[in-house]
Amino acid sequence: LCWRGSRTGRRAYGAVGKCARILTVPMVLSVKTGTSLNCDKTNRVRFIISERGRIVNWRDYARYARQSADELARDCEVQVFRSKGPGGQGVNTTDSAVRMTHVPTGITVTARETRSQFQNRQLCLQKIASILKRRAQPPRVRKKTKVPKAARERRLADKRHRSQLKRQRGRAGDEW
């Protein structure tokens, strides 16, 4: 991503050249939730701000994960390029590598495993679908735990013992 603008309200220009509005960190934010999201304060929620300026959370990911491969392909922007690495003439002369960006969520994947552009497109769609399924899981609900009575009493006894030791110490300047 290439940053332009001031520190507050920065704009990020990705590989596609479209502008995404970012708050303070690139794409994926991890924030403590409060009353606005109806979670207790220790849960963390991952979300991104999409190119359309709206927040994408796990429910949106679940909706996208239920789509078929054709529907996913319609939401994606495709770039083809020449693959690098071993393979010689078969790799260097054909645009067989594929980079796919799922526009609503900003997920970008690449595939250059095979020499066929069609197969690499299918692999990209599979990768995007697996990422969407992984992100579609709801956050775990935190169960509040109660400190056992014996552990609480042990901690208080240790505090009492420590305070007695501190009281028995002499002050600086006291006689021996």
PDB file of C-alpha atoms in Angstrom:
ATOM      1  CA  LEU A   1       0.000   0.000   0.000  1.00  0.00           C
ATOM      2  CA  CYS A   2       1.154   3.509  -0.767  1.00  0.00           C
ATOM      3  CA  TRP A   3       0.212   6.146   1.807  1.00  0.00           C
ATOM      4  CA  ARG A   4      -0.812   9.658   0.818  1.00  0.00           C
ATOM      5  CA  GLY A   5      -2.194  12.510   2.877  1.00  0.00           C
ATOM      6  CA  SER A   6      -2.005  13.555   6.482  1.00  0.00           C
ATOM      7  CA  ARG A   7      -1.730  11.277   9.493  1.00  0.00           C
ATOM      8  CA  THR A   8      -5.437  11.483  10.295  1.00  0.00           C
ATOM      9  CA  GLY A   9      -7.758  10.267   7.600  1.00  0.00           C
ATOM     10  CA  ARG A  10      -5.022   8.793   5.421  1.00  0.00           C
ATOM     11  CA  ARG A  11      -5.774   7.228   2.082  1.00  0.00           C
ATOM     12  CA  ALA A  12      -4.148   4.004   0.923  1.00  0.00           C
ATOM     13  CA  TYR A  13      -3.706   3.166  -2.729  1.00  0.00           C
ATOM     14  CA  GLY A  14      -3.414  -0.588  -3.274  1.00  0.00           C
ATOM     15  CA  ALA A  15      -2.212  -2.630  -6.203  1.00  0.00           C
ATOM     16  CA  VAL A  16      -5.435  -1.968  -8.097  1.00  0.00           C
ATOM     17  CA  GLY A  17      -5.134   1.796  -7.633  1.00  0.00           C
ATOM     18  CA  LYS A  18      -8.467   2.281  -5.906  1.00  0.00           C
ATOM     19  CA  CYS A  19      -8.547   4.289  -2.740  1.00  0.00           C
ATOM     20  CA  ALA A  20      -9.509   2.793   0.618  1.00  0.00           C
ATOM     21  CA  ARG A  21     -10.148   4.999   3.654  1.00  0.00           C
ATOM     22  CA  ILE A  22      -8.030   3.821   6.585  1.00  0.00           C
ATOM     23  CA  LEU A  23      -8.220   4.966  10.194  1.00  0.00           C
ATOM     24  CA  THR A  24      -4.812   4.561  11.845  1.00  0.00           C
ATOM     25  CA  VAL A  25      -3.479   1.132  10.836  1.00  0.00           C
ATOM     26  CA  PRO A  26      -3.551  -0.669   7.483  1.00  0.00           C
ATOM     27  CA  MET A  27      -6.691  -2.676   6.655  1.00  0.00           C
ATOM     28  CA  VAL A  28      -7.150  -5.048   9.644  1.00  0.00           C
ATOM     29  CA  LEU A  29      -7.871  -3.410  12.975  1.00  0.00           C
ATOM     30  CA  SER A  30      -8.064  -5.041  16.382  1.00  0.00           C
ATOM     31  CA  VAL A  31      -9.946  -2.921  18.887  1.00  0.00           C
ATOM     32  CA  LYS A  32     -11.469  -3.336  22.309  1.00  0.00           C
ATOM     33  CA  THR A  33     -15.198  -3.330  21.979  1.00  0.00           C
ATOM     34  CA  GLY A  34     -17.493  -1.428  24.266  1.00  0.00           C
ATOM     35  CA  THR A  35     -21.158  -0.787  24.459  1.00  0.00           C
ATOM     36  CA  SER A  36     -21.406   0.193  20.812  1.00  0.00           C
ATOM     37  CA  LEU A  37     -20.921  -3.395  19.617  1.00  0.00           C
ATOM     38  CA  ASN A  38     -22.746  -5.122  22.519  1.00  0.00           C
ATOM     39  CA  CYS A  39     -19.709  -7.132  23.634  1.00  0.00           C
ATOM     40  CA  ASP A  40     -17.951  -7.136  26.946  1.00  0.00           C
ATOM     41  CA  LYS A  41     -14.813  -5.036  27.119  1.00  0.00           C
ATOM     42  CA  THR A  42     -12.293  -7.889  26.870  1.00  0.00           C
ATOM     43  CA  ASN A  43     -13.512  -9.351  23.566  1.00  0.00           C
ATOM     44  CA  ARG A  44     -11.634  -8.268  20.475  1.00  0.00           C
ATOM     45  CA  VAL A  45     -13.265  -7.855  17.089  1.00  0.00           C
ATOM     46  CA  ARG A  46     -11.425  -7.933  13.780  1.00  0.00           C
ATOM     47  CA  PHE A  47     -12.793  -5.854  10.996  1.00  0.00           C
ATOM     48  CA  ILE A  48     -11.636  -3.964   7.952  1.00  0.00           C
ATOM     49  CA  ILE A  49     -12.829  -0.823   6.300  1.00  0.00           C
ATOM     50  CA  SER A  50     -13.670  -1.748   2.729  1.00  0.00           C
ATOM     51  CA  GLU A  51     -13.133   0.394  -0.337  1.00  0.00           C
ATOM     52  CA  ARG A  52     -16.774   1.421  -0.119  1.00  0.00           C
ATOM     53  CA  GLY A  53     -16.113   2.888   3.326  1.00  0.00           C
ATOM     54  CA  ARG A  54     -18.085   0.422   5.423  1.00  0.00           C
ATOM     55  CA  ILE A  55     -16.920  -1.943   8.145  1.00  0.00           C
ATOM     56  CA  VAL A  56     -16.796  -5.656   7.279  1.00  0.00           C
ATOM     57  CA  ASN A  57     -17.255  -8.019  10.240  1.00  0.00           C
ATOM     58  CA  TRP A  58     -17.677 -11.785  10.646  1.00  0.00           C
ATOM     59  CA  ARG A  59     -21.345 -11.745   9.565  1.00  0.00           C
ATOM     60  CA  ASP A  60     -20.393 -10.191   6.225  1.00  0.00           C
ATOM     61  CA  TYR A  61     -17.632 -12.768   5.802  1.00  0.00           C
ATOM     62  CA  ALA A  62     -20.207 -15.530   6.472  1.00  0.00           C
ATOM     63  CA  ARG A  63     -22.508 -14.081   3.821  1.00  0.00           C
ATOM     64  CA  TYR A  64     -19.684 -14.011   1.269  1.00  0.00           C
ATOM     65  CA  ALA A  65     -18.545 -17.530   2.256  1.00  0.00           C
ATOM     66  CA  ARG A  66     -22.000 -18.909   1.354  1.00  0.00           C
ATOM     67  CA  GLN A  67     -21.714 -17.629  -2.214  1.00  0.00           C
ATOM     68  CA  SER A  68     -20.968 -19.967  -5.101  1.00  0.00           C
ATOM     69  CA  ALA A  69     -17.691 -19.795  -7.035  1.00  0.00           C
ATOM     70  CA  ASP A  70     -19.372 -17.903  -9.899  1.00  0.00           C
ATOM     71  CA  GLU A  71     -20.783 -15.258  -7.554  1.00  0.00           C
ATOM     72  CA  LEU A  72     -17.381 -14.895  -5.877  1.00  0.00           C
ATOM     73  CA  ALA A  73     -15.728 -14.493  -9.280  1.00  0.00           C
ATOM     74  CA  ARG A  74     -18.114 -11.651 -10.138  1.00  0.00           C
ATOM     75  CA  ASP A  75     -17.024  -9.752  -7.010  1.00  0.00           C
ATOM     76  CA  CYS A  76     -13.321 -10.180  -7.817  1.00  0.00           C
ATOM     77  CA  GLU A  77     -10.894  -8.143  -9.874  1.00  0.00           C
ATOM     78  CA  VAL A  78      -8.366 -10.262 -11.775  1.00  0.00           C
ATOM     79  CA  GLN A  79      -4.829  -9.390 -12.802  1.00  0.00           C
ATOM     80  CA  VAL A  80      -2.606 -11.718 -14.793  1.00  0.00           C
ATOM     81  CA  PHE A  81       1.165 -11.507 -14.885  1.00  0.00           C
ATOM     82  CA  ARG A  82       4.204 -13.565 -15.754  1.00  0.00           C
ATOM     83  CA  SER A  83       5.223 -15.964 -13.076  1.00  0.00           C
ATOM     84  CA  LYS A  84       8.792 -16.006 -11.766  1.00  0.00           C
ATOM     85  CA  GLY A  85      10.931 -18.927 -10.720  1.00  0.00           C
ATOM     86  CA  PRO A  86      11.772 -22.321 -12.193  1.00  0.00           C
ATOM     87  CA  GLY A  87      10.134 -23.511 -15.379  1.00  0.00           C
ATOM     88  CA  GLY A  88      12.130 -21.763 -18.064  1.00  0.00           C
ATOM     89  CA  GLN A  89      10.421 -20.849 -21.304  1.00  0.00           C
ATOM     90  CA  GLY A  90       7.035 -22.263 -20.260  1.00  0.00           C
ATOM     91  CA  VAL A  91       6.882 -19.843 -17.329  1.00  0.00           C
ATOM     92  CA  ASN A  92       8.631 -16.786 -18.743  1.00  0.00           C
ATOM     93  CA  THR A  93       6.645 -16.402 -21.960  1.00  0.00           C
ATOM     94  CA  THR A  94       3.024 -16.780 -20.792  1.00  0.00           C
ATOM     95  CA  ASP A  95       0.922 -14.650 -18.456  1.00  0.00           C
ATOM     96  CA  SER A  96      -0.213 -17.612 -16.390  1.00  0.00           C
ATOM     97  CA  ALA A  97       0.039 -16.264 -12.821  1.00  0.00           C
ATOM     98  CA  VAL A  98      -3.164 -14.755 -11.428  1.00  0.00           C
ATOM     99  CA  ARG A  99      -3.730 -12.153  -8.696  1.00  0.00           C
ATOM    100  CA  MET A 100      -7.328 -11.889  -7.536  1.00  0.00           C
ATOM    101  CA  THR A 101      -8.794  -9.232  -5.233  1.00  0.00           C
ATOM    102  CA  HIS A 102     -12.178  -9.697  -3.585  1.00  0.00           C
ATOM    103  CA  VAL A 103     -13.354  -6.085  -3.781  1.00  0.00           C
ATOM    104  CA  PRO A 104     -15.985  -6.025  -0.973  1.00  0.00           C
ATOM    105  CA  THR A 105     -13.542  -7.365   1.647  1.00  0.00           C
ATOM    106  CA  GLY A 106     -10.143  -6.390   0.244  1.00  0.00           C
ATOM    107  CA  ILE A 107      -8.758  -9.957   0.329  1.00  0.00           C
ATOM    108  CA  THR A 108      -5.970 -10.430  -2.226  1.00  0.00           C
ATOM    109  CA  VAL A 109      -4.518 -13.816  -3.217  1.00  0.00           C
ATOM    110  CA  THR A 110      -2.149 -15.006  -5.930  1.00  0.00           C
ATOM    111  CA  ALA A 111      -1.740 -18.361  -7.637  1.00  0.00           C
ATOM    112  CA  ARG A 112       1.151 -19.383  -9.853  1.00  0.00           C
ATOM    113  CA  GLU A 113       1.254 -23.108  -9.159  1.00  0.00           C
ATOM    114  CA  THR A 114       0.335 -24.321 -12.639  1.00  0.00           C
ATOM    115  CA  ARG A 115       1.101 -23.183 -16.189  1.00  0.00           C
ATOM    116  CA  SER A 116      -2.603 -22.833 -16.933  1.00  0.00           C
ATOM    117  CA  GLN A 117      -4.197 -19.453 -16.259  1.00  0.00           C
ATOM    118  CA  PHE A 118      -7.629 -21.088 -15.939  1.00  0.00           C
ATOM    119  CA  GLN A 119      -6.413 -23.489 -13.241  1.00  0.00           C
ATOM    120  CA  ASN A 120      -4.704 -20.634 -11.402  1.00  0.00           C
ATOM    121  CA  ARG A 121      -7.988 -18.666 -11.434  1.00  0.00           C
ATOM    122  CA  GLN A 122      -9.754 -21.660  -9.884  1.00  0.00           C
ATOM    123  CA  LEU A 123      -7.030 -21.926  -7.245  1.00  0.00           C
ATOM    124  CA  CYS A 124      -7.433 -18.221  -6.426  1.00  0.00           C
ATOM    125  CA  LEU A 125     -11.170 -18.671  -5.970  1.00  0.00           C
ATOM    126  CA  GLN A 126     -10.562 -21.650  -3.677  1.00  0.00           C
ATOM    127  CA  LYS A 127      -8.086 -19.618  -1.603  1.00  0.00           C
ATOM    128  CA  ILE A 128     -10.511 -16.712  -1.273  1.00  0.00           C
ATOM    129  CA  ALA A 129     -13.317 -19.094  -0.279  1.00  0.00           C
ATOM    130  CA  SER A 130     -11.143 -20.720   2.411  1.00  0.00           C
ATOM    131  CA  ILE A 131     -10.118 -17.312   3.816  1.00  0.00           C
ATOM    132  CA  LEU A 132     -13.753 -16.211   3.899  1.00  0.00           C
ATOM    133  CA  LYS A 133     -14.790 -19.399   5.715  1.00  0.00           C
ATOM    134  CA  ARG A 134     -12.008 -18.936   8.263  1.00  0.00           C
ATOM    135  CA  ARG A 135     -12.961 -15.306   8.933  1.00  0.00           C
ATOM    136  CA  ALA A 136     -16.690 -16.136   9.052  1.00  0.00           C
ATOM    137  CA  GLN A 137     -16.431 -17.769  12.458  1.00  0.00           C
ATOM    138  CA  PRO A 138     -18.062 -15.666  15.191  1.00  0.00           C
ATOM    139  CA  PRO A 139     -15.858 -14.446  18.042  1.00  0.00           C
ATOM    140  CA  ARG A 140     -15.869 -16.599  21.136  1.00  0.00           C
ATOM    141  CA  VAL A 141     -18.053 -15.482  23.998  1.00  0.00           C
ATOM    142  CA  ARG A 142     -16.002 -14.952  27.127  1.00  0.00           C
ATOM    143  CA  LYS A 143     -17.296 -16.842  30.145  1.00  0.00           C
ATOM    144  CA  LYS A 144     -16.656 -15.029  33.369  1.00  0.00           C
ATOM    145  CA  THR A 145     -14.853 -17.193  35.893  1.00  0.00           C
ATOM    146  CA  LYS A 146     -15.104 -16.921  39.652  1.00  0.00           C
ATOM    147  CA  VAL A 147     -11.992 -17.125  41.825  1.00  0.00           C
ATOM    148  CA  PRO A 148     -12.328 -20.104  44.197  1.00  0.00           C
ATOM    149  CA  LYS A 149     -12.761 -19.290  47.887  1.00  0.00           C
ATOM    150  CA  ALA A 150      -9.580 -21.144  48.954  1.00  0.00           C
ATOM    151  CA  ALA A 151      -7.459 -19.279  46.398  1.00  0.00           C
ATOM    152  CA  ARG A 152      -8.915 -15.925  47.516  1.00  0.00           C
ATOM    153  CA  GLU A 153      -8.188 -16.720  51.185  1.00  0.00           C
ATOM    154  CA  ARG A 154      -4.627 -17.818  50.303  1.00  0.00           C
ATOM    155  CA  ARG A 155      -4.008 -14.560  48.457  1.00  0.00           C
ATOM    156  CA  LEU A 156      -5.334 -12.486  51.369  1.00  0.00           C
ATOM    157  CA  ALA A 157      -3.206 -14.471  53.848  1.00  0.00           C
ATOM    158  CA  ASP A 158      -0.116 -13.805  51.731  1.00  0.00           C
ATOM    159  CA  LYS A 159      -0.963 -10.087  51.679  1.00  0.00           C
ATOM    160  CA  ARG A 160      -1.351 -10.028  55.479  1.00  0.00           C
ATOM    161  CA  HIS A 161       1.988 -11.826  55.925  1.00  0.00           C
ATOM    162  CA  ARG A 162       3.751  -9.425  53.526  1.00  0.00           C
ATOM    163  CA  SER A 163       2.300  -6.379  55.325  1.00  0.00           C
ATOM    164  CA  GLN A 164       3.501  -7.723  58.702  1.00  0.00           C
ATOM    165  CA  LEU A 165       7.017  -8.120  57.316  1.00  0.00           C
ATOM    166  CA  LYS A 166       6.964  -4.573  55.998  1.00  0.00           C
ATOM    167  CA  ARG A 167       5.713  -3.216  59.321  1.00  0.00           C
ATOM    168  CA  GLN A 168       8.571  -4.953  61.166  1.00  0.00           C
ATOM    169  CA  ARG A 169      11.212  -3.278  59.040  1.00  0.00           C
ATOM    170  CA  GLY A 170      12.908  -0.286  60.589  1.00  0.00           C
ATOM    171  CA  ARG A 171      12.753   3.141  59.042  1.00  0.00           C
ATOM    172  CA  ALA A 172      15.849   4.772  57.606  1.00  0.00           C
ATOM    173  CA  GLY A 173      17.651   6.629  60.373  1.00  0.00           C
ATOM    174  CA  ASP A 174      16.320   4.465  63.226  1.00  0.00           C
ATOM    175  CA  GLU A 175      18.836   3.199  65.748  1.00  0.00           C
ATOM    176  CA  TRP A 176      19.917  -0.410  65.796  1.00  0.00           C
TER     177      TRP A 176
END
